[in-house]
Amino acid sequence: MSGDEMIFDPNMTKKKKKKKKPFMLDEEGGEGVGGEEAKEVEAKEAEPEAGEDKEVDFDEDEIRKKEPSDDLNDLNFFNQKKKKKKPKKVFENEVEEGLKELKIEGEQTETLEEDNLDLMLPTKKKKQKKVDFEGELVEKDDALEDDEGKNNDGISFSSITGPSWAGTERDYTYDELLNRVFNIMREKNPDMVAGEKRKFVMKPPQVVRVGTKKTSFVNFTDICKLLHRQPKHLLAFLLAELGTSGSIDGNNQLVIKGRFQQKQIENVLRRYIKEYVTCHTCRSPETILQKDTRLYFLQCETCHSRCSVASIKTGFQAVTGKRAQLRAKAN
Amino acid sequence: MSDIQNLQTFDPFADATKGDDRLPAGTEDYIHIRIQQRNGRKTLTTVQGIGSRYDKKKLVKAFKKKFACNGTVIEHPEYGEVIQLQGDQRKNICQFLIEIDLAKEEQLKVHGF
């Protein structure tokens, strides 16, 4: 029966499968209204990955774009690869190759005419060669420009950030000053909030179906340990969010009623981490959750801030199933 | 005196009441949108926390027509009137509530996977 085989996922239409995305923490994984936006932001986030050294100088616009999404968008769960690094290296290699070629060519010319070492000399033969080579380079450049487009952006921004008003008579603009102060701040302490973001890497949850109606979260206790949270707390959150019931079985795995996929559990976990694990001020994951007069407080080990977090509420539960309905009627 | 910024009277709570123009104060500000699994591929979507000055029956009528699903209003002693719709309508509801200006995006809280 296809009905049994099919894994429950209300997000997808009958047979259309969504393209698998790497597990990056974008808010709700494309659901909700701001899905598109989140993706865009993600793309923006991926950008700094490419050139970490270049990231120091970013435009202020970039910063602004980051700010709203800065929650945990870079929480990746291991299976995410760095894609951006490659094209650049290829490009460099090719340039190196080109240089080698140039050298070889230079040697050849040397053998032909011993005196001239300078390639730029306007003898006819050499000029031809030179032009040829340059043409090649340009071609290569063109081919790689698409891949490098984003990187180029970053680089071009950097040129603005220097004291561009230094030599000129004109007054500096607000944006320029803002850039400057941000750069200085980042140089002085890279761990700062507005600066580079730490990656918070997590194990992906292992989710296995048990029979047809239950789902097992195999490494539940491992993840609890990783997050330094009590299993009880995470359990309460998961069950409240998913609107089901479940329990921890003998092998320390969580069995949840209902069909869930790894992707869906990941989404919920992301939300948990965002709310209950990372510090709301500095976003460091080194936090302690304390209970104080019925309220939970998140104490950060890094910046020592302390803030209250929302309590876990199940909210309204609709009655599903015949037996539950009968019971509800009897009451 | 008022030239010095620090000496100006500044009301830190001036913008605290901004959110009240759409949802009545006192109640929880969030509108919770939840999903619940039923048997098979079926789901239920519940909307909890819409202010009392909105007629839920009329809202349900609009929802039903717009999203082509069935739905009811359920009276709950603790949570008040809760809208219950068939199928996964979370996205639709969010969009709709924002479109008709009933709630802002940050007032909606979508639960579930």
Short mmCIF file of C-alpha atoms in Angstrom, two decimals:
data_model
loop_
_atom_site.label_atom_id
_atom_site.label_comp_id
_atom_site.label_asym_id
_atom_site.label_seq_id
_atom_site.Cartn_x
_atom_site.Cartn_y
_atom_site.Cartn_z
CA MET A 1 0.00 0.00 0.00
CA SER A 2 1.36 3.30 -0.97
CA GLY A 3 -0.50 4.92 1.86
CA ASP A 4 1.55 3.03 4.34
CA GLU A 5 4.81 3.50 2.53
CA MET A 6 4.39 7.15 2.14
CA ILE A 7 6.03 9.09 4.83
CA PHE A 8 3.88 11.70 6.31
CA ASP A 9 4.77 15.13 5.12
CA PRO A 10 2.08 17.73 4.70
CA ASN A 11 4.55 20.08 3.19
CA MET A 12 4.77 18.26 -0.03
CA THR A 13 2.13 17.64 -2.56
CA LYS A 14 1.44 14.10 -3.55
CA LYS A 15 4.41 13.12 -5.59
CA LYS A 16 6.39 16.23 -5.99
CA LYS A 17 9.44 16.00 -3.88
CA LYS A 18 11.19 19.01 -2.61
CA LYS A 19 14.76 19.48 -3.49
CA LYS A 20 16.92 18.48 -0.60
CA LYS A 21 18.45 21.43 1.04
CA PRO A 22 21.51 21.28 3.17
CA PHE A 23 20.58 21.50 6.76
CA MET A 24 21.15 25.12 7.48
CA LEU A 25 19.21 26.85 10.09
CA ASP A 26 16.93 29.06 8.17
CA GLU A 27 14.05 29.99 10.29
CA GLU A 28 11.30 27.61 9.38
CA GLY A 29 12.88 25.79 6.52
CA GLY A 30 10.92 27.50 3.81
CA GLU A 31 7.56 27.29 5.48
CA GLY A 32 5.75 30.30 6.75
CA VAL A 33 5.43 33.45 4.78
CA GLY A 34 9.00 34.61 5.03
CA GLY A 35 10.34 31.47 3.42
CA GLU A 36 11.66 33.11 0.30
CA GLU A 37 13.24 35.82 2.25
CA ALA A 38 14.94 33.38 4.53
CA LYS A 39 16.44 31.63 1.56
CA GLU A 40 17.80 34.82 0.25
CA VAL A 41 19.32 35.62 3.55
CA GLU A 42 20.84 32.20 3.56
CA ALA A 43 22.50 32.89 0.29
CA LYS A 44 23.85 36.04 1.76
CA GLU A 45 25.14 34.14 4.75
CA ALA A 46 26.89 31.65 2.60
CA GLU A 47 28.83 34.41 1.04
CA PRO A 48 31.12 35.26 3.93
CA GLU A 49 32.08 31.63 4.14
CA ALA A 50 33.96 31.96 0.91
CA GLY A 51 36.52 34.40 2.01
CA GLU A 52 36.81 34.52 5.70
CA ASP A 53 39.68 36.89 5.59
CA LYS A 54 37.76 39.25 3.42
CA GLU A 55 34.78 39.29 5.64
CA VAL A 56 36.34 41.83 7.87
CA ASP A 57 35.30 44.55 5.56
CA PHE A 58 31.67 44.30 4.76
CA ASP A 59 29.31 46.94 3.71
CA GLU A 60 26.99 48.31 6.25
CA ASP A 61 24.04 47.21 4.16
CA GLU A 62 25.27 43.71 4.49
CA ILE A 63 25.31 44.08 8.21
CA ARG A 64 21.82 45.35 8.25
CA LYS A 65 20.64 42.45 6.22
CA LYS A 66 22.29 40.09 8.59
CA GLU A 67 20.87 41.59 11.70
CA PRO A 68 17.29 40.38 11.47
CA SER A 69 18.30 36.90 10.51
CA ASP A 70 21.23 36.61 12.76
CA ASP A 71 19.56 34.18 15.11
CA LEU A 72 21.05 30.90 14.19
CA ASN A 73 21.06 30.87 10.50
CA ASP A 74 24.41 29.31 10.41
CA LEU A 75 23.66 26.34 12.54
CA ASN A 76 24.62 23.50 10.31
CA PHE A 77 24.33 19.86 11.00
CA PHE A 78 27.56 18.38 9.64
CA ASN A 79 26.26 17.25 6.31
CA GLN A 80 26.64 20.71 4.96
CA LYS A 81 29.56 21.29 2.73
CA LYS A 82 31.48 24.34 1.92
CA LYS A 83 30.73 25.00 -1.67
CA LYS A 84 32.03 28.41 -2.18
CA LYS A 85 35.64 27.70 -1.60
CA LYS A 86 36.17 25.69 -4.72
CA PRO A 87 35.78 28.04 -7.63
CA LYS A 88 38.28 30.39 -6.26
CA LYS A 89 40.97 27.80 -5.93
CA VAL A 90 40.39 26.61 -9.42
CA PHE A 91 40.77 30.12 -10.58
CA GLU A 92 44.00 30.53 -8.74
CA ASN A 93 45.32 27.31 -10.13
CA GLU A 94 44.53 28.42 -13.57
CA VAL A 95 46.21 31.66 -13.01
CA GLU A 96 49.22 29.79 -11.80
CA GLU A 97 49.13 27.65 -14.85
CA GLY A 98 48.89 30.72 -16.92
CA LEU A 99 51.90 32.09 -15.16
CA LYS A 100 53.79 28.90 -15.85
CA GLU A 101 52.88 29.18 -19.46
CA LEU A 102 54.06 32.68 -19.39
CA LYS A 103 57.33 31.56 -17.92
CA ILE A 104 57.80 28.89 -20.48
CA GLU A 105 57.01 31.28 -23.21
CA GLY A 106 59.38 33.75 -21.70
CA GLU A 107 62.12 31.14 -21.73
CA GLN A 108 61.45 30.38 -25.31
CA THR A 109 61.78 33.96 -26.20
CA GLU A 110 64.93 34.13 -24.21
CA THR A 111 66.44 31.40 -26.25
CA LEU A 112 65.46 33.27 -29.34
CA GLU A 113 66.74 36.63 -28.30
CA GLU A 114 69.12 36.57 -25.42
CA ASP A 115 69.14 40.23 -24.51
CA ASN A 116 65.46 40.87 -23.95
CA LEU A 117 64.04 39.78 -20.67
CA ASP A 118 61.19 42.20 -20.63
CA LEU A 119 58.07 40.76 -22.12
CA MET A 120 56.53 44.11 -22.70
CA LEU A 121 59.14 45.06 -25.26
CA PRO A 122 57.49 45.94 -28.49
CA THR A 123 59.19 43.46 -30.77
CA LYS A 124 56.61 42.04 -33.06
CA LYS A 125 56.88 38.41 -32.26
CA LYS A 126 56.64 38.83 -28.57
CA LYS A 127 53.82 41.23 -28.71
CA GLN A 128 51.79 38.67 -30.53
CA LYS A 129 52.46 36.11 -27.91
CA LYS A 130 51.66 38.44 -25.14
CA VAL A 131 48.38 39.38 -26.64
CA ASP A 132 47.51 35.80 -27.16
CA PHE A 133 48.15 34.98 -23.59
CA GLU A 134 46.16 37.86 -22.33
CA GLY A 135 43.27 36.84 -24.46
CA GLU A 136 43.36 33.45 -22.84
CA LEU A 137 43.36 34.92 -19.43
CA VAL A 138 40.43 37.10 -20.18
CA GLU A 139 38.53 34.16 -21.47
CA LYS A 140 39.21 32.26 -18.33
CA ASP A 141 38.15 35.21 -16.34
CA ASP A 142 34.89 35.37 -18.16
CA ALA A 143 34.21 31.75 -17.65
CA LEU A 144 34.80 32.02 -13.96
CA GLU A 145 33.09 35.25 -13.39
CA ASP A 146 29.73 33.61 -12.85
CA ASP A 147 31.05 31.43 -10.10
CA GLU A 148 32.92 34.24 -8.58
CA GLY A 149 30.24 36.84 -8.85
CA LYS A 150 29.48 36.82 -5.18
CA ASN A 151 33.05 36.90 -4.09
CA ASN A 152 33.69 39.80 -6.32
CA ASP A 153 30.94 41.63 -4.58
CA GLY A 154 32.65 41.22 -1.28
CA ILE A 155 35.91 42.37 -2.67
CA SER A 156 34.50 45.39 -4.35
CA PHE A 157 32.88 46.41 -1.12
CA SER A 158 36.18 46.28 0.61
CA SER A 159 37.60 48.94 -1.60
CA ILE A 160 35.05 51.39 -0.32
CA THR A 161 35.81 50.75 3.28
CA GLY A 162 39.23 52.29 3.32
CA PRO A 163 39.36 55.93 4.23
CA SER A 164 38.29 56.92 0.77
CA TRP A 165 37.93 60.51 1.84
CA ALA A 166 41.56 60.60 2.93
CA GLY A 167 43.11 62.36 -0.02
CA THR A 168 40.11 64.31 -1.18
CA GLU A 169 38.64 67.52 0.05
CA ARG A 170 35.11 66.21 0.41
CA ASP A 171 33.48 65.41 3.67
CA TYR A 172 33.08 61.82 4.76
CA THR A 173 29.62 60.36 4.64
CA TYR A 174 27.82 58.71 7.48
CA ASP A 175 27.98 55.32 5.81
CA GLU A 176 31.69 55.51 5.40
CA LEU A 177 32.20 56.38 9.01
CA LEU A 178 29.90 53.62 10.09
CA ASN A 179 31.84 51.16 8.02
CA ARG A 180 35.03 52.34 9.50
CA VAL A 181 33.91 52.00 13.06
CA PHE A 182 32.52 48.52 12.40
CA ASN A 183 35.77 47.45 10.86
CA ILE A 184 37.77 48.74 13.76
CA MET A 185 35.47 47.04 16.20
CA ARG A 186 35.79 43.76 14.38
CA GLU A 187 39.51 44.01 14.18
CA LYS A 188 39.82 44.66 17.88
CA ASN A 189 37.58 41.87 19.06
CA PRO A 190 36.48 39.33 16.51
CA ASP A 191 34.20 37.55 18.96
CA MET A 192 31.85 40.46 19.09
CA VAL A 193 28.17 40.14 18.37
CA ALA A 194 28.17 42.18 15.24
CA GLY A 195 31.27 40.50 14.00
CA GLU A 196 31.81 37.11 12.59
CA LYS A 197 29.47 34.43 13.60
CA ARG A 198 30.46 31.22 15.19
CA LYS A 199 29.26 28.12 13.56
CA PHE A 200 27.25 25.92 15.79
CA VAL A 201 27.54 22.45 14.45
CA MET A 202 25.16 19.79 15.59
CA LYS A 203 24.68 16.14 14.97
CA PRO A 204 21.72 15.46 12.76
CA PRO A 205 18.89 13.70 14.56
CA GLN A 206 18.42 10.09 13.56
CA VAL A 207 14.79 9.48 12.92
CA VAL A 208 13.45 6.03 12.20
CA ARG A 209 9.94 4.84 11.71
CA VAL A 210 8.66 2.24 14.13
CA GLY A 211 5.83 0.33 12.55
CA THR A 212 3.42 2.55 10.68
CA LYS A 213 2.25 4.98 13.29
CA LYS A 214 5.23 5.74 15.46
CA THR A 215 8.53 7.44 14.92
CA SER A 216 11.69 6.85 16.87
CA PHE A 217 14.26 9.54 17.55
CA VAL A 218 17.30 7.33 18.05
CA ASN A 219 20.01 9.69 19.25
CA PHE A 220 17.73 11.72 21.45
CA THR A 221 19.81 11.40 24.61
CA ASP A 222 23.01 12.10 22.69
CA ILE A 223 21.57 15.33 21.42
CA CYS A 224 20.38 16.26 24.89
CA LYS A 225 23.91 15.74 26.16
CA LEU A 226 25.31 17.75 23.30
CA LEU A 227 23.02 20.63 24.09
CA HIS A 228 23.50 20.26 27.86
CA ARG A 229 19.80 20.10 28.43
CA GLN A 230 17.71 17.70 30.42
CA PRO A 231 15.97 15.13 28.26
CA LYS A 232 12.78 15.96 30.11
CA HIS A 233 12.85 19.53 28.90
CA LEU A 234 13.57 18.73 25.28
CA LEU A 235 10.97 16.01 25.39
CA ALA A 236 8.34 18.41 26.65
CA PHE A 237 9.21 20.88 23.95
CA LEU A 238 9.17 18.34 21.14
CA LEU A 239 5.86 16.88 22.17
CA ALA A 240 4.27 20.27 22.63
CA GLU A 241 5.46 21.49 19.25
CA LEU A 242 4.52 18.36 17.39
CA GLY A 243 1.21 18.11 19.18
CA THR A 244 1.56 14.42 19.95
CA SER A 245 2.46 12.10 22.75
CA GLY A 246 5.57 10.04 23.22
CA SER A 247 8.02 8.61 25.68
CA ILE A 248 11.58 7.50 26.12
CA ASP A 249 11.98 3.76 25.76
CA GLY A 250 14.48 1.31 27.27
CA ASN A 251 17.22 2.06 24.76
CA ASN A 252 17.09 5.75 25.61
CA GLN A 253 15.44 6.63 22.35
CA LEU A 254 12.37 8.73 22.03
CA VAL A 255 9.29 7.17 20.51
CA ILE A 256 6.79 9.67 19.22
CA LYS A 257 3.30 8.92 18.05
CA GLY A 258 2.78 9.96 14.47
CA ARG A 259 4.89 9.95 11.34
CA PHE A 260 7.74 12.38 11.20
CA GLN A 261 10.72 12.79 8.98
CA GLN A 262 14.19 13.76 9.95
CA LYS A 263 13.76 17.10 8.26
CA GLN A 264 10.74 17.92 10.34
CA ILE A 265 12.41 16.96 13.59
CA GLU A 266 15.38 19.07 12.56
CA ASN A 267 13.13 22.05 12.17
CA VAL A 268 11.74 21.65 15.63
CA LEU A 269 15.21 21.11 17.06
CA ARG A 270 16.40 24.30 15.43
CA ARG A 271 13.64 26.18 17.08
CA TYR A 272 14.50 24.60 20.41
CA ILE A 273 18.14 25.56 20.07
CA LYS A 274 17.26 29.06 19.09
CA GLU A 275 14.98 29.56 22.05
CA TYR A 276 16.50 27.48 24.82
CA VAL A 277 20.15 26.85 24.01
CA THR A 278 21.79 29.84 22.44
CA CYS A 279 22.19 32.97 24.45
CA HIS A 280 19.78 35.62 23.27
CA THR A 281 22.37 38.32 23.69
CA CYS A 282 25.58 36.90 22.31
CA ARG A 283 24.29 33.73 20.68
CA SER A 284 26.89 31.54 22.25
CA PRO A 285 25.68 28.00 22.93
CA GLU A 286 27.43 27.79 26.28
CA THR A 287 24.44 28.39 28.46
CA ILE A 288 22.76 26.93 31.48
CA LEU A 289 19.04 26.61 31.86
CA GLN A 290 17.92 27.20 35.41
CA LYS A 291 14.54 27.03 36.97
CA ASP A 292 13.76 29.87 39.29
CA THR A 293 10.35 30.38 40.87
CA ARG A 294 8.50 28.50 38.15
CA LEU A 295 10.28 30.35 35.39
CA TYR A 296 13.13 29.14 33.28
CA PHE A 297 16.14 31.39 32.96
CA LEU A 298 18.94 31.09 30.47
CA GLN A 299 22.29 31.95 31.95
CA CYS A 300 25.07 32.54 29.49
CA GLU A 301 28.54 31.31 30.38
CA THR A 302 30.24 33.59 27.91
CA CYS A 303 28.66 36.97 28.43
CA HIS A 304 26.99 36.21 31.78
CA SER A 305 23.70 37.61 30.68
CA ARG A 306 20.60 36.12 32.13
CA CYS A 307 17.23 36.18 30.53
CA SER A 308 13.96 34.39 30.93
CA VAL A 309 12.75 32.06 28.25
CA ALA A 310 9.23 31.17 27.26
CA SER A 311 7.66 28.33 29.13
CA ILE A 312 6.63 25.29 27.15
CA LYS A 313 2.93 25.24 26.56
CA THR A 314 0.96 22.66 24.75
CA GLY A 315 -1.94 24.95 23.99
CA PHE A 316 -5.17 23.80 22.47
CA GLN A 317 -5.31 20.19 21.41
CA ALA A 318 -8.05 19.12 19.11
CA VAL A 319 -9.62 15.75 19.77
CA THR A 320 -8.72 13.30 17.07
CA GLY A 321 -9.71 9.69 16.97
CA LYS A 322 -12.91 8.01 17.93
CA ARG A 323 -11.98 6.92 21.37
CA ALA A 324 -10.78 10.35 22.40
CA GLN A 325 -14.01 11.80 21.14
CA LEU A 326 -16.07 9.36 23.17
CA ARG A 327 -14.08 10.18 26.24
CA ALA A 328 -14.51 13.88 25.64
CA LYS A 329 -18.23 13.45 25.34
CA ALA A 330 -18.48 11.43 28.53
CA ASN A 331 -16.86 14.23 30.52
CA MET B 1 18.76 72.56 28.68
CA SER B 2 16.92 70.57 26.13
CA ASP B 3 19.93 70.80 23.88
CA ILE B 4 21.67 68.19 25.93
CA GLN B 5 20.39 64.87 24.88
CA ASN B 6 20.68 63.20 28.24
CA LEU B 7 18.53 65.75 29.95
CA GLN B 8 15.62 65.40 27.61
CA THR B 9 12.70 63.58 29.03
CA PHE B 10 12.52 60.25 27.38
CA ASP B 11 9.73 57.82 27.84
CA PRO B 12 11.11 54.33 27.44
CA PHE B 13 7.64 52.86 27.25
CA ALA B 14 6.47 55.15 24.52
CA ASP B 15 6.56 52.46 21.91
CA ALA B 16 5.47 49.67 24.20
CA THR B 17 1.82 50.14 23.41
CA LYS B 18 2.32 50.01 19.69
CA GLY B 19 1.19 46.44 19.33
CA ASP B 20 -2.14 47.09 20.95
CA ASP B 21 -3.94 48.64 18.07
CA ARG B 22 -4.70 45.29 16.57
CA LEU B 23 -4.92 42.88 19.43
CA PRO B 24 -6.50 43.78 22.74
CA ALA B 25 -4.08 44.20 25.60
CA GLY B 26 -4.07 41.77 28.47
CA THR B 27 -4.45 38.66 26.41
CA GLU B 28 -1.38 36.94 25.11
CA ASP B 29 -0.17 38.75 22.09
CA TYR B 30 0.51 35.71 20.04
CA ILE B 31 -1.81 33.93 17.71
CA HIS B 32 -0.76 30.31 17.83
CA ILE B 33 -1.13 28.29 14.70
CA ARG B 34 -0.67 24.60 15.29
CA ILE B 35 -0.82 21.46 13.28
CA GLN B 36 -1.94 18.08 14.46
CA GLN B 37 -1.64 14.76 12.75
CA ARG B 38 -4.63 12.58 12.26
CA ASN B 39 -4.70 9.16 10.74
CA GLY B 40 -2.89 8.68 7.47
CA ARG B 41 -1.85 11.81 5.68
CA LYS B 42 -4.57 13.89 7.24
CA THR B 43 -3.95 16.86 9.44
CA LEU B 44 -5.78 19.49 11.42
CA THR B 45 -4.78 23.10 11.80
CA THR B 46 -5.82 25.03 14.88
CA VAL B 47 -5.70 28.77 15.34
CA GLN B 48 -5.73 29.95 18.91
CA GLY B 49 -5.66 33.43 20.32
CA ILE B 50 -7.52 35.62 17.88
CA GLY B 51 -8.92 38.60 19.74
CA SER B 52 -12.45 38.58 21.03
CA ARG B 53 -13.53 41.46 18.89
CA TYR B 54 -13.28 39.39 15.77
CA ASP B 55 -16.17 37.18 14.85
CA LYS B 56 -14.67 33.72 14.57
CA LYS B 57 -17.65 32.34 12.72
CA LYS B 58 -17.21 34.86 9.97
CA LEU B 59 -13.49 34.23 9.90
CA VAL B 60 -14.10 30.52 9.55
CA LYS B 61 -16.50 31.17 6.75
CA ALA B 62 -13.87 33.18 4.94
CA PHE B 63 -11.19 30.56 5.63
CA LYS B 64 -13.39 27.79 4.34
CA LYS B 65 -14.12 29.60 1.16
CA LYS B 66 -10.60 30.77 0.57
CA PHE B 67 -8.68 27.60 1.40
CA ALA B 68 -11.36 25.18 0.19
CA CYS B 69 -11.47 23.20 3.40
CA ASN B 70 -13.90 22.57 6.18
CA GLY B 71 -13.58 24.12 9.59
CA THR B 72 -15.30 24.91 12.86
CA VAL B 73 -15.08 27.15 15.86
CA ILE B 74 -14.51 25.28 19.08
CA GLU B 75 -15.29 26.76 22.45
CA HIS B 76 -12.61 25.90 24.98
CA PRO B 77 -12.85 26.84 28.66
CA GLU B 78 -9.19 27.81 28.90
CA TYR B 79 -8.20 28.95 25.45
CA GLY B 80 -11.43 30.58 24.36
CA GLU B 81 -12.66 30.21 20.85
CA VAL B 82 -10.36 28.17 18.70
CA ILE B 83 -10.62 27.84 14.97
CA GLN B 84 -10.07 24.37 13.64
CA LEU B 85 -9.51 23.68 9.98
CA GLN B 86 -8.95 20.55 7.95
CA GLY B 87 -5.58 20.00 6.41
CA ASP B 88 -2.33 21.86 6.72
CA GLN B 89 -3.39 25.47 6.34
CA ARG B 90 -0.61 27.08 8.33
CA LYS B 91 0.90 28.97 5.45
CA ASN B 92 -2.46 30.03 4.15
CA ILE B 93 -3.62 31.28 7.51
CA CYS B 94 -0.46 33.28 8.11
CA GLN B 95 -0.76 34.90 4.74
CA PHE B 96 -4.44 35.61 5.15
CA LEU B 97 -4.17 37.10 8.62
CA ILE B 98 -1.40 39.41 7.52
CA GLU B 99 -3.20 40.37 4.36
CA ILE B 100 -6.39 41.40 6.10
CA ASP B 101 -4.31 43.21 8.70
CA LEU B 102 -5.64 41.23 11.61
CA ALA B 103 -2.16 40.50 12.91
CA LYS B 104 1.39 41.36 12.20
CA GLU B 105 3.92 38.78 11.26
CA GLU B 106 5.64 38.85 14.62
CA GLN B 107 2.37 38.20 16.40
CA LEU B 108 1.88 34.90 14.64
CA LYS B 109 3.50 31.87 16.15
CA VAL B 110 3.55 28.84 13.95
CA HIS B 111 4.10 25.56 15.73
CA GLY B 112 4.70 22.10 14.46
CA PHE B 113 7.35 20.75 12.19
#
